Every structure is written in structure tokens, then in C-alpha cells.
PDB file of C-alpha atoms in Angstrom:
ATOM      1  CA  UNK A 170       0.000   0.000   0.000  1.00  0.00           C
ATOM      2  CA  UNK A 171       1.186   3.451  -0.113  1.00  0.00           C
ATOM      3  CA  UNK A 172       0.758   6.231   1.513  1.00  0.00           C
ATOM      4  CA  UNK A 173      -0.756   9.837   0.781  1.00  0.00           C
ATOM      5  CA  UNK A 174       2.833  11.046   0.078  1.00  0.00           C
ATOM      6  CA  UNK A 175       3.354   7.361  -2.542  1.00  0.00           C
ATOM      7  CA  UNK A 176       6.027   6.035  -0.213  1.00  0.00           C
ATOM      8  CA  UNK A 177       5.338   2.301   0.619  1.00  0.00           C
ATOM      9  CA  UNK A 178       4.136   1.580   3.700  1.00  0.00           C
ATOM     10  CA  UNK A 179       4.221  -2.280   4.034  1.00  0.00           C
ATOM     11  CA  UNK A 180       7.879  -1.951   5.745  1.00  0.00           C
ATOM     12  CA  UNK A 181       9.260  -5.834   5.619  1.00  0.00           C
ATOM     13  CA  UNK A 182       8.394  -8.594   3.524  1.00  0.00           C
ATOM     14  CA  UNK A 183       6.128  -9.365   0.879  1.00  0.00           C
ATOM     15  CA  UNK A 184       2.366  -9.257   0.679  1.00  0.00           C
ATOM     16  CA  UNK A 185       1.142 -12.909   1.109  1.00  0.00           C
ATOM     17  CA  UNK A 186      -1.089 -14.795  -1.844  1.00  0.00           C
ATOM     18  CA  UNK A 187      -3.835 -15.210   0.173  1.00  0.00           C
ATOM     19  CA  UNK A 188      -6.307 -16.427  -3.018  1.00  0.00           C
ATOM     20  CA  UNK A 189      -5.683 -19.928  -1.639  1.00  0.00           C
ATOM     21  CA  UNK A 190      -8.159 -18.565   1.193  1.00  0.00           C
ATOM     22  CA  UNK A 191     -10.916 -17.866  -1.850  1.00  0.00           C
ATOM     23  CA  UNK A 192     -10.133 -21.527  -2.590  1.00  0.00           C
ATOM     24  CA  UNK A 193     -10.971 -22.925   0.605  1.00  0.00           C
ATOM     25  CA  UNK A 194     -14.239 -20.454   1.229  1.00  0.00           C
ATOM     26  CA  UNK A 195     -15.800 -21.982  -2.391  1.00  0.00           C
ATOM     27  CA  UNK A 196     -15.033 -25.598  -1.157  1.00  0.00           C
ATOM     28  CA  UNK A 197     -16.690 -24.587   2.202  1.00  0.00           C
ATOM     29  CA  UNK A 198     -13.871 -24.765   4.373  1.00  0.00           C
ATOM     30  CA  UNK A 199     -13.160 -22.303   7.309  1.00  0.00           C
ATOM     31  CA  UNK A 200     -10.599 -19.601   7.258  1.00  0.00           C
ATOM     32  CA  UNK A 201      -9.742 -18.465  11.135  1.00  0.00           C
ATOM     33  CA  UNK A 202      -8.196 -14.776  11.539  1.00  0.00           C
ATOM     34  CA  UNK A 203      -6.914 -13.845  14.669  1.00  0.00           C
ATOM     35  CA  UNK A 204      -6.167 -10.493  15.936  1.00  0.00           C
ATOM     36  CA  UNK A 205      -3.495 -10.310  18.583  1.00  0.00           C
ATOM     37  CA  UNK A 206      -2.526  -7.393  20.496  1.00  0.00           C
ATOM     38  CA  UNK A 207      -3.272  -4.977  22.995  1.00  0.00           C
ATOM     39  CA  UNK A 208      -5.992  -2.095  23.967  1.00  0.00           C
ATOM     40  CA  UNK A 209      -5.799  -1.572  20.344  1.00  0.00           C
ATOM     41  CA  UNK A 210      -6.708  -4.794  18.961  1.00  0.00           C
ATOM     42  CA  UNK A 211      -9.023  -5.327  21.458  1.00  0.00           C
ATOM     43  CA  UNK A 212     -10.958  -2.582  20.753  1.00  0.00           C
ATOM     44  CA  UNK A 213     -14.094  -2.847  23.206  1.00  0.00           C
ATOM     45  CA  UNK A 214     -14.287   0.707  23.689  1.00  0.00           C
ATOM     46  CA  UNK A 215     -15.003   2.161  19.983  1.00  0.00           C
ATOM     47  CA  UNK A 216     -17.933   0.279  17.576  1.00  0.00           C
ATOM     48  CA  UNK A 217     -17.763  -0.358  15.180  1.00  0.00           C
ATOM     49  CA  UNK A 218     -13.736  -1.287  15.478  1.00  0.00           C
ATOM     50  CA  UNK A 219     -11.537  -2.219  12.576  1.00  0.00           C
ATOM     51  CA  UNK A 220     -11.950  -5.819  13.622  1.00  0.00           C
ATOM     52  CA  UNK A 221     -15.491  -5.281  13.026  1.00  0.00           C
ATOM     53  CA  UNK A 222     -15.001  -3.167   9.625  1.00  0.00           C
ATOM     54  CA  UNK A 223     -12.040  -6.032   8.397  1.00  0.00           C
ATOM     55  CA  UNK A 224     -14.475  -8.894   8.960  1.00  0.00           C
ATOM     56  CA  UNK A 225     -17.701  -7.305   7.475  1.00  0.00           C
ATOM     57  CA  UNK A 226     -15.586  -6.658   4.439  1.00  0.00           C
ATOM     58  CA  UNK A 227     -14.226  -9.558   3.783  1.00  0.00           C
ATOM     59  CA  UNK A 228     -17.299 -11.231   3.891  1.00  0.00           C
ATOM     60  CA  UNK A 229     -18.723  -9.260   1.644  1.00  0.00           C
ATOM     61  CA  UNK A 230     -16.027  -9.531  -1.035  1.00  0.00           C
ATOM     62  CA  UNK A 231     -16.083 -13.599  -0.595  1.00  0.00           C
ATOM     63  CA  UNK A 232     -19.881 -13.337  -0.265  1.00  0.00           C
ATOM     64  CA  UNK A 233     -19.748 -15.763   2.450  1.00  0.00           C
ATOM     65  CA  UNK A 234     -21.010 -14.792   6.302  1.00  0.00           C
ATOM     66  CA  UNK A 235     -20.049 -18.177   7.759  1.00  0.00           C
ATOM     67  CA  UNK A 236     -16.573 -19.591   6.934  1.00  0.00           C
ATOM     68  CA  UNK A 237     -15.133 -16.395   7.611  1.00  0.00           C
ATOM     69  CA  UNK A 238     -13.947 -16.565  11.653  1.00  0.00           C
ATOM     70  CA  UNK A 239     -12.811 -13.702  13.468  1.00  0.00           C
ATOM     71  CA  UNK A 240     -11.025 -13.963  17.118  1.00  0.00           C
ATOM     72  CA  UNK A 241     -10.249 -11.163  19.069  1.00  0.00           C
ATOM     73  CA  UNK A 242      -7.123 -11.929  21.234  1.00  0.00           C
ATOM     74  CA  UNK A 243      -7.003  -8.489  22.522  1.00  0.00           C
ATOM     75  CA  UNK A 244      -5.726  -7.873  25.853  1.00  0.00           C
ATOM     76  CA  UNK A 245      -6.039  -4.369  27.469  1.00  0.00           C
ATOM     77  CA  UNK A 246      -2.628  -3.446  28.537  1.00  0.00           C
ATOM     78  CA  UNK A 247      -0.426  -6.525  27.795  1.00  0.00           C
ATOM     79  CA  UNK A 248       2.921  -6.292  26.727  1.00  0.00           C
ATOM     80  CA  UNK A 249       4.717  -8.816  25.139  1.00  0.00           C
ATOM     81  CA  UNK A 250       5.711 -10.856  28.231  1.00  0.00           C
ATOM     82  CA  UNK A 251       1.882 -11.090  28.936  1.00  0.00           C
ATOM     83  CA  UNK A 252       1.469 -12.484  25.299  1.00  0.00           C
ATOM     84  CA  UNK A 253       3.980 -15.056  25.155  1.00  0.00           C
ATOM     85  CA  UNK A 254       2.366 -16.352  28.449  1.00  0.00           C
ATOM     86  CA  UNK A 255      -1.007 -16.439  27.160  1.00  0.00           C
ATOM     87  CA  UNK A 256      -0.483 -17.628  23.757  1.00  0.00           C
ATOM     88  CA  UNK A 257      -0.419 -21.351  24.437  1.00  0.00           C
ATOM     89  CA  UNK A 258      -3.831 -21.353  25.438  1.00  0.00           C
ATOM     90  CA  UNK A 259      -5.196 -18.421  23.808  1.00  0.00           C
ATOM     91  CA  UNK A 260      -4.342 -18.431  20.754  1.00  0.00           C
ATOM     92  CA  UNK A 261      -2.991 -21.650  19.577  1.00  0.00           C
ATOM     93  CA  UNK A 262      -5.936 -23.886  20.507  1.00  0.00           C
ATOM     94  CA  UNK A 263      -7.707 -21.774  18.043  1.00  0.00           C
ATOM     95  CA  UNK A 264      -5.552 -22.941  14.971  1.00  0.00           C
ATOM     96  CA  UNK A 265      -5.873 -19.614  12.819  1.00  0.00           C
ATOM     97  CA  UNK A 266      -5.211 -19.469   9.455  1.00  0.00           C
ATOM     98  CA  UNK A 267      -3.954 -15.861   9.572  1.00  0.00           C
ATOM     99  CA  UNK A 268      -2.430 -13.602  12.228  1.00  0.00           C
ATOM    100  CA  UNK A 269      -2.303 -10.324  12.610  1.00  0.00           C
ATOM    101  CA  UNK A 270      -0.509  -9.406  15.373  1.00  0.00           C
ATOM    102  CA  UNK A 271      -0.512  -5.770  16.567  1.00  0.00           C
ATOM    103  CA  UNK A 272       2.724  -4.594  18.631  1.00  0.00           C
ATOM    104  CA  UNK A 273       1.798  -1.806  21.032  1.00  0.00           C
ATOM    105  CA  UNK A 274       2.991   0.903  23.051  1.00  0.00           C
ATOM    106  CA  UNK A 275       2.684  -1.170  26.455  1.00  0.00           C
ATOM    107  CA  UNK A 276       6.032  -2.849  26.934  1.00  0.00           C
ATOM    108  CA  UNK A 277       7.797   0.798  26.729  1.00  0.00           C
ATOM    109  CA  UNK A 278       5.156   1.959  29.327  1.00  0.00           C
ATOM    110  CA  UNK A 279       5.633  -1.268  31.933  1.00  0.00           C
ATOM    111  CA  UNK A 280       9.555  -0.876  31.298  1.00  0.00           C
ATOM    112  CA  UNK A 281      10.159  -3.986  29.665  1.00  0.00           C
ATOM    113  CA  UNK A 282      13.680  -3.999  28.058  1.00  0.00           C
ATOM    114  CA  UNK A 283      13.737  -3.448  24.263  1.00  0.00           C
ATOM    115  CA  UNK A 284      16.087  -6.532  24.402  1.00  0.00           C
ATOM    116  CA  UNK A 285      13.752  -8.450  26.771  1.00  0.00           C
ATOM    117  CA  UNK A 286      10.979  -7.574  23.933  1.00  0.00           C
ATOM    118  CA  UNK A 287      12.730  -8.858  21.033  1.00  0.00           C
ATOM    119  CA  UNK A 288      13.780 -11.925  22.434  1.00  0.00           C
ATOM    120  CA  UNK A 289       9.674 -11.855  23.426  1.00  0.00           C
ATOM    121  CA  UNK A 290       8.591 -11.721  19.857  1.00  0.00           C
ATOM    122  CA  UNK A 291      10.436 -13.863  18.289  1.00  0.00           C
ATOM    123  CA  UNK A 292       9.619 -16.754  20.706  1.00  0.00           C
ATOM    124  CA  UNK A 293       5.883 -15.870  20.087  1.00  0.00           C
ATOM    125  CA  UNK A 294       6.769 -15.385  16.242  1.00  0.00           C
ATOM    126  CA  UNK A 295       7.714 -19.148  16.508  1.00  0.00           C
ATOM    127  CA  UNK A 296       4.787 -20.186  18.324  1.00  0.00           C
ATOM    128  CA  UNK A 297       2.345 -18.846  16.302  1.00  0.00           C
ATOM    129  CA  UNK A 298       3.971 -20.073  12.861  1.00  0.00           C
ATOM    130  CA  UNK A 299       3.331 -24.186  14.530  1.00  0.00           C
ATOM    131  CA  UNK A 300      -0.303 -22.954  13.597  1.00  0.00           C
ATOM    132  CA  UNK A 301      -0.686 -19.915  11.448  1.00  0.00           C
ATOM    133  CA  UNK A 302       0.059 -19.890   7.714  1.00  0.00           C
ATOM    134  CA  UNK A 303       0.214 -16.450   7.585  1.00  0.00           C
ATOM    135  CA  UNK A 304       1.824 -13.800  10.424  1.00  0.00           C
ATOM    136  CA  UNK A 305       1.512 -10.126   9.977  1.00  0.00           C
ATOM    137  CA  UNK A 306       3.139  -7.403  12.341  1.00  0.00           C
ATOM    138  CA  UNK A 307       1.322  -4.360  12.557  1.00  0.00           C
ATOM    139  CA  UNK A 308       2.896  -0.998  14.821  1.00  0.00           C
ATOM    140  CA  UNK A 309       0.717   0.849  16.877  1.00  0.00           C
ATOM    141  CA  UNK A 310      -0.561   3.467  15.079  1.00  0.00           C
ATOM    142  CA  UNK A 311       1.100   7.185  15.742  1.00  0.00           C
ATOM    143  CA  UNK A 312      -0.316   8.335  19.226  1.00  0.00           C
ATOM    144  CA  UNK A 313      -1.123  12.220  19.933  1.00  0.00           C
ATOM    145  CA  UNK A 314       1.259  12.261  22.448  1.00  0.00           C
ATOM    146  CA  UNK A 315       5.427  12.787  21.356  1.00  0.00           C
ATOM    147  CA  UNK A 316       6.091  11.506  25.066  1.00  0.00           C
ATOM    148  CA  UNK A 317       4.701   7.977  24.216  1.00  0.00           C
ATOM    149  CA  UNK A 318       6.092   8.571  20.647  1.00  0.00           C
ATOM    150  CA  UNK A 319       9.808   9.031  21.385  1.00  0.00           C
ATOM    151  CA  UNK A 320       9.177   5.749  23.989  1.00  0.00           C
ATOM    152  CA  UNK A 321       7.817   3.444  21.467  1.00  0.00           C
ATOM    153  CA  UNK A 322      10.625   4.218  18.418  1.00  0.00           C
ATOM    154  CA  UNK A 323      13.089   2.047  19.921  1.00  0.00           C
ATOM    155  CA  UNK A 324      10.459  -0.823  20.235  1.00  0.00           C
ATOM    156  CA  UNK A 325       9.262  -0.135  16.403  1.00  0.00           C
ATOM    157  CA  UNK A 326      12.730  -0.630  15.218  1.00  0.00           C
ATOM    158  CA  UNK A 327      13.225  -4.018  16.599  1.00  0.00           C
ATOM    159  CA  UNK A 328       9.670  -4.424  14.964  1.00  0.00           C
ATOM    160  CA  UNK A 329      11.108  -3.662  11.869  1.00  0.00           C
ATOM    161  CA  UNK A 330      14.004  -5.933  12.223  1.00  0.00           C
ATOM    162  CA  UNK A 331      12.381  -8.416  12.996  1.00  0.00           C
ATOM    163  CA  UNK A 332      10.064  -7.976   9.650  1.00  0.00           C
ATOM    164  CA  UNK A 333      13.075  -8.022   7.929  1.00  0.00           C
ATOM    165  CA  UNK A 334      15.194 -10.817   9.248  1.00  0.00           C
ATOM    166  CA  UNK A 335      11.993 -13.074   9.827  1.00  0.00           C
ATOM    167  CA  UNK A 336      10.706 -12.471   5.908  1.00  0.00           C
ATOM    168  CA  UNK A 337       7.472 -10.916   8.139  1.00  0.00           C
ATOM    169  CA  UNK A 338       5.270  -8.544   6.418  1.00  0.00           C
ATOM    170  CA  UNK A 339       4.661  -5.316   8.742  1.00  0.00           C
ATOM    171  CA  UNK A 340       2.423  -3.115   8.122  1.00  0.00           C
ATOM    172  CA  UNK A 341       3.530   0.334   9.468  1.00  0.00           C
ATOM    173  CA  UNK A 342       0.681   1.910  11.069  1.00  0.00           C
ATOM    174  CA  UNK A 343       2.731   4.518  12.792  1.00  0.00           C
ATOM    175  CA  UNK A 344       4.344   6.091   9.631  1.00  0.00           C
ATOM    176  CA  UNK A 345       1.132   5.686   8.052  1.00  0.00           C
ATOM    177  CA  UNK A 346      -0.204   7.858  10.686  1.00  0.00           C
ATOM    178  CA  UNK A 347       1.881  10.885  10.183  1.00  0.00           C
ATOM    179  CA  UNK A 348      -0.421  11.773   7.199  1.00  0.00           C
ATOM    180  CA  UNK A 349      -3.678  11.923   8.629  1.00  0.00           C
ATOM    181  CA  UNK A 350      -5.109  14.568  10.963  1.00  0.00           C
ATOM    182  CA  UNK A 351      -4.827  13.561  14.326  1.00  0.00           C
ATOM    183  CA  UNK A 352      -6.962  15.740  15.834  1.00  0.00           C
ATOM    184  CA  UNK A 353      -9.912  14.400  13.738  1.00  0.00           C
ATOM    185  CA  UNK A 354      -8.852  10.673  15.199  1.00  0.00           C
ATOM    186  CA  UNK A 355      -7.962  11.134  18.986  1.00  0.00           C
ATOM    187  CA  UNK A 356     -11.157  12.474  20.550  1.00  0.00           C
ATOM    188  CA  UNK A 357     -11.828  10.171  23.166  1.00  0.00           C
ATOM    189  CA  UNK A 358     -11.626  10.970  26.944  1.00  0.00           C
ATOM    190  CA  UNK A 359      -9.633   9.130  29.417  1.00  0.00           C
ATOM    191  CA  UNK A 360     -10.239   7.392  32.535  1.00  0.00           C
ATOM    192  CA  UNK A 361      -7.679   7.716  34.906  1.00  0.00           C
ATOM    193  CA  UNK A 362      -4.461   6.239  33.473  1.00  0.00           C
ATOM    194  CA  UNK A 363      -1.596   6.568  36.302  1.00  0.00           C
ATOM    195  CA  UNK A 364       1.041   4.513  33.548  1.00  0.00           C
ATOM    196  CA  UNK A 365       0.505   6.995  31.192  1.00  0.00           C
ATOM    197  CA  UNK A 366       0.072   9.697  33.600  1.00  0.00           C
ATOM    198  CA  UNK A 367      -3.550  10.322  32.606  1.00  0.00           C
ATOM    199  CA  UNK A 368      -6.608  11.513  34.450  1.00  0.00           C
ATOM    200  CA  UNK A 369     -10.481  11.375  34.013  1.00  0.00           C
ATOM    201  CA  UNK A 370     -11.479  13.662  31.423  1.00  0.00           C
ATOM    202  CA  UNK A 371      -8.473  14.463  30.197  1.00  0.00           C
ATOM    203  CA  UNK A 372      -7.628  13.623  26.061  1.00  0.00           C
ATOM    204  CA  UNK A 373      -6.757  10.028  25.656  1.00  0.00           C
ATOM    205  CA  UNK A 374      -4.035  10.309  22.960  1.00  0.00           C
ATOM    206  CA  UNK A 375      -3.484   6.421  22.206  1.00  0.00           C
ATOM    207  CA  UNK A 376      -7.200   5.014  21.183  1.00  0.00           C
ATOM    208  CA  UNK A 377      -8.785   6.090  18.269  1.00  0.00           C
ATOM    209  CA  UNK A 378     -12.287   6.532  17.956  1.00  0.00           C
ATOM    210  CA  UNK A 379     -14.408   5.459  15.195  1.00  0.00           C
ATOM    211  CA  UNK A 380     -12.649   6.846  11.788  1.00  0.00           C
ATOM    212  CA  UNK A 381      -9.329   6.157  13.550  1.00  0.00           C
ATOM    213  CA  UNK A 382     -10.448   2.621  13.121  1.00  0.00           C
ATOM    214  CA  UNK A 383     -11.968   2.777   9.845  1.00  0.00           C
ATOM    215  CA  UNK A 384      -8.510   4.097   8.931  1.00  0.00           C
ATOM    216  CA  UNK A 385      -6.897   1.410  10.316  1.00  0.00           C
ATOM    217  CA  UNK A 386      -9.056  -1.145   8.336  1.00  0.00           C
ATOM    218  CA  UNK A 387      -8.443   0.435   5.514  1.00  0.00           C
ATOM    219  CA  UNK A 388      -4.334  -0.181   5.759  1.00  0.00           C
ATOM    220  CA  UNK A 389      -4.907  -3.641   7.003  1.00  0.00           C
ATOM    221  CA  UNK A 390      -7.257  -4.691   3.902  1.00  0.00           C
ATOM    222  CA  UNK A 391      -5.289  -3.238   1.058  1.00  0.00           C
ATOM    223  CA  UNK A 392      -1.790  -3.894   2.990  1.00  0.00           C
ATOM    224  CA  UNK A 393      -3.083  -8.069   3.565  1.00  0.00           C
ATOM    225  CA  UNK A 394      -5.738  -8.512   0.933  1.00  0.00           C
ATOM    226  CA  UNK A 395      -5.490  -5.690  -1.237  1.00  0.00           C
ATOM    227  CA  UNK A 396      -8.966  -4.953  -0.873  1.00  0.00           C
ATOM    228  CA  UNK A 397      -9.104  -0.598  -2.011  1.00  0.00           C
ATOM    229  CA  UNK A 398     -11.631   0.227   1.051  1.00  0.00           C
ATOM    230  CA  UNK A 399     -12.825   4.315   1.106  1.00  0.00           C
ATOM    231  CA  UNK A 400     -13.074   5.933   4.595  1.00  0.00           C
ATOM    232  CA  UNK A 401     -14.914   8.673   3.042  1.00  0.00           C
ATOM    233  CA  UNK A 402     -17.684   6.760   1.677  1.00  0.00           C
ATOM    234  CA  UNK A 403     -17.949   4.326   4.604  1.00  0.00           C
ATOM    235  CA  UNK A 404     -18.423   7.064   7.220  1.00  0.00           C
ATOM    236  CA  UNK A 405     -21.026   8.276   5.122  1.00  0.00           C
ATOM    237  CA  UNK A 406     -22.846   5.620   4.885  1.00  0.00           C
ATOM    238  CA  UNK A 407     -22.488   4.512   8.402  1.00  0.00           C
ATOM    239  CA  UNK A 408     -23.530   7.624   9.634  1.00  0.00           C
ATOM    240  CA  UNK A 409     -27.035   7.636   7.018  1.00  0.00           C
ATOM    241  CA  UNK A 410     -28.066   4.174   9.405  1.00  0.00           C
ATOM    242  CA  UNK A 411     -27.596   2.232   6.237  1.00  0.00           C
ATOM    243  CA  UNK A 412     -28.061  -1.591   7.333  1.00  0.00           C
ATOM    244  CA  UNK A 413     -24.640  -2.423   5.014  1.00  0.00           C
ATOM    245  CA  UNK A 414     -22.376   0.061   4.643  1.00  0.00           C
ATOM    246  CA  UNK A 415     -20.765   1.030   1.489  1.00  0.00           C
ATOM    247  CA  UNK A 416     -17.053   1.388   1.059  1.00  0.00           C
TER     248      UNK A 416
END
């Protein structure tokens, strides 16, 4: 995918064939997405999230409502080390076809060590490719805060490596970010936050709200299925109480 400035976006590796999944929908066999992540990927606080937006598109464009399974392994402020301790029973017993696994901001925050979180993904990387056909690293999208910012960049660089030496697509929501208008995206209040320093009512600059998300479903679908997907046109049309969006 590119970008509004037509610099690529998907960082590391290649965009995976994924028309073997088409294949498997016709012949009426399940295809089993997982989402893995944080606050972000959890996403119980915004509706609809791009979880919500990813999976009614793509069952729309295979025309097919139940082969198409969606998990949300989402945990609100996990880091890495609370990943690789959950994903045995989480996640594997699940047997996804795809992952899409969303690094966040939360190991920086809980002051785990950018070498301790390395050595964290990569074990998890291996776990999840016993199951998974397909992994994809995703960055936390760019937060409205440069405090949280400047504490992430060290953790999205080993993301990056780690795309690159482990042949791991990543899609680079945090660059990606830089080109839309924040202030449009981070509107939602806090509640009181004491890790990020944060208190009731003030701005909460890490969770986007609605278009936020429908941005980030846009980057996921053209970035893993290459599936063109218009946040214009789909606010619209969510906002007229249409019954299926357009997009």
C-alpha cells in the first residue's frame, strides 16, 4: 500500500497470496483470523472497530457470512511478556489461518527492556507459525502524544528488524499515521491512566475513535488482501443508518 505522500508503507516482507483462502471459502472450508494485540486490537471501547469493519468486508467480497472466523485476542494493557504467556492457550488452541498481530505501546510503558521484547517476539513469532500460515506485524498506530512517541521508536525498530530478518510482512501503522489529521482521530476521553500519567477527562491520545479505526481497516485490507476500502464513503454511509455500509 502506499501512503498519501506514494512512499510504501508495508515496511518488511512481501504481501502474502492469500487467493488460496478464496479456494478454501468456495469448497466450504473455514478460514480463522486472529487479531493479537493490545488495547488496540481489542478494541471494546469504539464500535464499530476495525476488527469489526475487516471482517464485514471480507465477507462481503467472498460473499460468504459463515466460513469467515474472526477472534479477538485483545488484551487491554499486555505487553509482550503477557502475550507469550497467554499464547499457548489463547491463541494456539484456536488454529488460525492468519495472524495479525498488533505490537503496542505497552512494553515501553511497563519498562520492559527493548532486548527483553525482542527476544519476546520472536519466541511468540515461533509459536504462532506451529499454527498460522500467515503472520503479519502491525505498529501501533502514531499516538497524539510525542512523550509515548519518542518511547515506542526504539520498540518499532526491533519491529522492523524483525520484519526483515523473519521475511514478516509489517504493516507500518505509525508512519502511516503521520499523514492523517490527528486531531480528527484522537477524541476520546480518558479514565484515569496513572502509567501513562492520565486523568479522568483528560484527552486520551493512544485510542482512536471510530474513523481512527476505519482508517486502520483500511491499511490492514489493502496492505493483507489488497482490498481498495474508502473511509470517506464508509463514514457516510455509516452515519445515514444504512443496514450495510458502502465502502
Amino acid at each position: 500500500m502506499k501512503n498519501p505522500k506514494g512512499k510504501e508503507t508495508l515496511i518488511a516482507g512481501k504481501r502474502y497470496d492469500t487467493t488460496k483462502y478464496k479456494r478454501r471459502i468456495e469448497k466450504d472450508l473455514v478460514v480463522g483470523i486472529s487479531f493479537v494485540g493490545d488495547s488496540i486490537t481489542s478494541a471494546e471501547w469504539v464500535h464499530p472497530n476495525y476488527r469489526d469493519i475487516v471482517e464485514y468486508v471480507l465477507k462481503d467480497r467472498f460473499h460468504n457470512s459463515w466460513n469467515i472466523q474472526v477472534f479477538n485476542n485483545g488484551f487491554d494493557g499486555s505487553t509482550s511478556q503477557d502475550i507469550l504467556k497467554r499464547v499457548d492457550d489463547y491463541i494456539l488452541p484456536l488454529r488460525p489461518n492468519i495472524v495479525i498481530y498488533e505490537i503496542g505501546v505497552n512494553d515501553g510503558a511497563f519498562q520492559v527492556t527493548v532486548e527483553t521484547f525482542e527476544d519476546n517476539i520472536l519466541l511468540i513469532l515461533n509459536k504462532l507459525k506451529t499454527v498460522a500460515d500467515y503472520v503479519y506485524f502491525v505498529t501501533a498506530p502514531l499516538s497524539l502524544s510525542d512523550k509515548i512517541n519518542k518511547r515506542y521508536k526504539p520498540y518499532l525498530n526491533i519491529i522492523k528488524k524483525l520484519g526483515v530478518d523473519s521475511e514478516i510482512p509489517v504493516s507500518n501503522l505509525n508512519r502511516y499515521f503521520k499523514y492523517l489529521n490527528l486531531g480528527e482521530i484522537y477524541t476520546f476521553m480518558s479514565e484515569d491512566n496513572p502509567v501513562e500519567g492520565l486523568r479522568k477527562g483528560q484527552l486520551d491520545p493512544e485510542h482512536p475513535n471510530i474513523l481512527g479505526n476505519a482508517y486502520i481497516a483500511k491499511y490492514l485490507l489493502q496492505d493483507i488482501w489488497g482490498i481498495d476500502f474508502d473511509v470517506k464513503k464508509y463514514m457516510e454511509s455509516l452515519r445515514s443508518g444504512l443496514k450495510y455500509p458502502q465502502y
